[in-house]
C-alpha cells in the first residue's frame, strides 16, 4: 500500500469503483481505493441490477443516460462482462393523471435525446404478457432500460481503473480521518496511514459513519428493500421461444412495483408503504455480505396488488426473497460534490440507483475534482442542496416518505408533509391563522397562498389549474391596485465585511459593486463563464455589503464564496439563515404605507428605486431595499426575528386604510412572470451563459477582471447560441410547469436540441411476435420524434404559469438566439400535457414595460 497518494476513495461498491475509474480516466492515476472487506460488500452485491434513464430532473436523467451508454465501453476496457440485457421497459399508468405524468415525461424526452413512446396497455401486454391490461389506461415505452449483473459491473469498473494505474486495497477498514495544517488528509486504516490530498466518501451503507469521522451528519438513511425471484415459468420460456426476445422491464406506478424477467422466471420488487429503515442511527461495522430476514407480511399489500395487476406471476413458485439495505437521501437523489466548510473532502453517497446513476456520479465528481467543475448541471444531486436542518430525524421521516411513494406522481403544486415544520419564522402561527397554505422552502415554512376564510387551506393537487387559481388572482390584483405584504424569510442572506470585501465581490460578480446606500443586481459566473448565481447586493457602508440570493443555494454559494476568500483574512462572510427574516410590501400604495411606519422621508426623491437604508420600521431596526420581485413599487424589509411580529402587525394596522392584503409566494411568482423576471435554478442555471440568460445589462465587461470574464467575452464575441425568452401561451386549463418542449415552424436545424438515440418501441403482432426489430429497420432517422412536418423542437420551457394581473398564461424558456427576437404569431407552439398550444414571444414584459411603477 502506498503511503502518499493524490486521492483516496473510501468504499469499493459500484459508486466507489466508478469514481476510481473516472478519476483514472481523467488522468489522476496516483489514486487508491480502500475497501473495508471485498468489493461489493455493501448494497452493491445484492442489487436487482435494473437500470433506466428516466428521472424527474432532466439533468440527472442525462447522467443516467451516460451511465447506461458507458457499460459497453466498460466491458471492452476491462474485459469483464456486465451481463447487459438492454430489454427496454414500460411504465404503466392506471389513471388519467398518471397518463398526464407520462405525457410530461415523454415531452421532456424530446429535447433530452430520449426516444420514449406512448403506447396502449395492449401494446404493453404484448411485451409483458403476464399483466392484466384492463387495470391500466396507457403506458410509456423507454428503449434504454434493462438489467445487468451488479457484481460483474462493479468488478468491471475496478478492473478498468486498475488498468489505468489506480490501486485497490481490500480488507482494510478506514478507521479515522484527520487533516494536517497543510490540508493533507491522514487516512488512518487498519493497515497503516495514507496521506492524501483528496478524500472521497463512497461509503454507501457506511457513508454516514465516514461523514461522522470529519464531523458531518450526512442526510443518508438505509432502507430495507425486498424483491422476490420466482421459479422458472413456462409462460416466460414460451414467450422467449416465440418472440426470440426477453420480456421487458415493467414499472407499475399504482402498485409501486417493478418487475422483469430474470433468467427463465420473474423478479418482482416493491416499494411498500410500511417501509422500514435499517440501522437508523448507526450502521454496524461487522455487517458483511449479508442479507436481512425476509418479511413477506410487510409487503403483502403490495404483492396482493401486484398479483392482481400481473396475474401471470400469481401462481409461480417463489424461489427466493432477497431483503437487503440500501441508502437514500431525503429526496432520493445522490449526494455528490465537495462539502462546504471542509477542504478536499468529497462525497459520492446516498446513491439509491447505483446501476443507473453510478457512471454519471463518477464522471461529474471526477470532473469536479480534476477540473474544479462537474461539467454538468448536477444541482439535483449536489451535496450542498441540504441545509443543517436535514438532521437524522428529518432524514428518517423524509426518506420513509420518499421510499413509500417512490413511483408516485409529484404534482407541480404538491407539498409533501413529512418532517414539517422543520423551521418556522415568528409569523408561522399568524400565517396559519390567516388561512395560509404553507410550503416548504429549503426547510422553512413559507406562505404560498391564502385560502378564503371558511375554506380549508389545502391544495387540490393537479397538473391543471387548481383551487389556488382564484385566490392567487385576488392577491395579485390587490397588490397591483393597492398594496400587499408577504414573507420573504426564504431568501438566502449574507453579510460580507472587511477591508477587502469590495474587491472580493468585484472579483466574483459580473456587475460593478454599488455605491454606499445603493443596490445592484448581479449574476455570478464560474471559470467557464456559466451562471452559478444571481444576487441583490447592497453597499451598507464601512466595508460592509449585504447579499441576498436563493435560499436553496445558500450552501452551494457559501462553498464558492469560501473557496475564493483571500487567505489574508481581509474578508469575512456570514450566512444568516433564519437569524435574519424579512417582509416585503409592494403595490402603488407601498410608499404611502412605508411612510406611515418610518421616521425618515421615504419619498422617491429621498429614497430612490434601488436604494438601501437602515431605518426603523414600526419602531424596529430594519434594513430596507427599495426593490421587489413583483416589479412594482415596493420594498424588502429585513429584521432580526425578534422584531418580525412587531413589524408585521404595524404594517397590517397601517395598511388597513389602503385595503392591504397578505399575499404568498405563488402570487409573487405570478407577478414576476408578467415582468419577464427570471428565477434562479429555473431560468438561470450553470448550463447557461450570462448572455444566453439575457442578463446582458448586469455583466460589465469593462470593469475589473472577474471570474468567468474571459469565457463570457468569448460568448459575447461569438454571440450566444441560445437565448432566454418569455412567451404568452394560448393555454387551455393547464399552464406550463417547466421542461415542456418548444416547437417552432422552421426548416432550419438549429442543432441546439440533442438528437434521440436508441430505438423505437418494438411492435408486436397479435401472437406477440415482434414485427419490427428496431427503428433503424424502418429507416427512421436519428431525429425521429423531434421533427413533425414543418415543425421542429427548438428549445424547452424553464418555468411559467398564469400571470394573473395581465390575464395571460406565460412561459419562459430557451430557444436558438436567431429566433429570440421574433414575435410573430404562429411561429411557436409549446407542448402542454401532450397538446401543442400556440405561443408568441413577448420581448417586452406585459406589465409596466417601461418600469415606471418600480421607479416612481
Ligand atoms: C434489494 C436491493 C435491490 C436493489 N436494486 C437495484 C436496482 O435494480 N438498480 C439499481 O441501480 N440499484 C439497486 N439497488 C441499489 C444499489 O444496490 C445501490 O445504489 C448501490 O449498491 C450503491 O452503491 P455504493 O457503492 O454507493 O454503496 P455500497 O455498495 O454500500 O458500497 C460501499 C462500500 O464501502 C465500503 N466501506 C464502507 N465504510 C468503509 C470504511 N470505513 N473503510 C473502507 N471501506 C468502507 C463497504 O464495505 C462497501 O463495500 C438495490 C439495492 C438493494 C438492497
PDB file of C-alpha atoms in Angstrom, residues 13 80 96 109 121 145 163 236 330 340 370 389 610 676 716 757 797:
ATOM      1  CA  UNK A  13     -19.155  -0.567  -4.110  1.00  0.00           C
ATOM      2  CA  UNK A  80     -15.197  -8.129 -17.758  1.00  0.00           C
ATOM      3  CA  UNK A  96     -55.574   9.760 -16.471  1.00  0.00           C
ATOM      4  CA  UNK A 109     -37.605  13.422 -23.547  1.00  0.00           C
ATOM      5  CA  UNK A 121     -51.982  -1.148 -22.473  1.00  0.00           C
ATOM      6  CA  UNK A 145     -33.811   0.246 -19.835  1.00  0.00           C
ATOM      7  CA  UNK A 163      -5.630  -0.930 -16.000  1.00  0.00           C
ATOM      8  CA  UNK A 236     -41.758 -16.869 -19.785  1.00  0.00           C
ATOM      9  CA  UNK A 330     -34.215  12.771   1.713  1.00  0.00           C
ATOM     10  CA  UNK A 340     -18.911  23.165   2.330  1.00  0.00           C
ATOM     11  CA  UNK A 370      -9.769  17.338 -11.575  1.00  0.00           C
ATOM     12  CA  UNK A 389     -31.990  21.278   9.160  1.00  0.00           C
ATOM     13  CA  UNK A 610     -32.505  50.608  -5.865  1.00  0.00           C
ATOM     14  CA  UNK A 676     -40.258  38.691 -17.601  1.00  0.00           C
ATOM     15  CA  UNK A 716     -20.294  37.705 -26.294  1.00  0.00           C
ATOM     16  CA  UNK A 757     -30.582   7.764 -29.581  1.00  0.00           C
ATOM     17  CA  UNK A 797     -39.542  25.757 -21.103  1.00  0.00           C
TER      18      UNK A 797
END
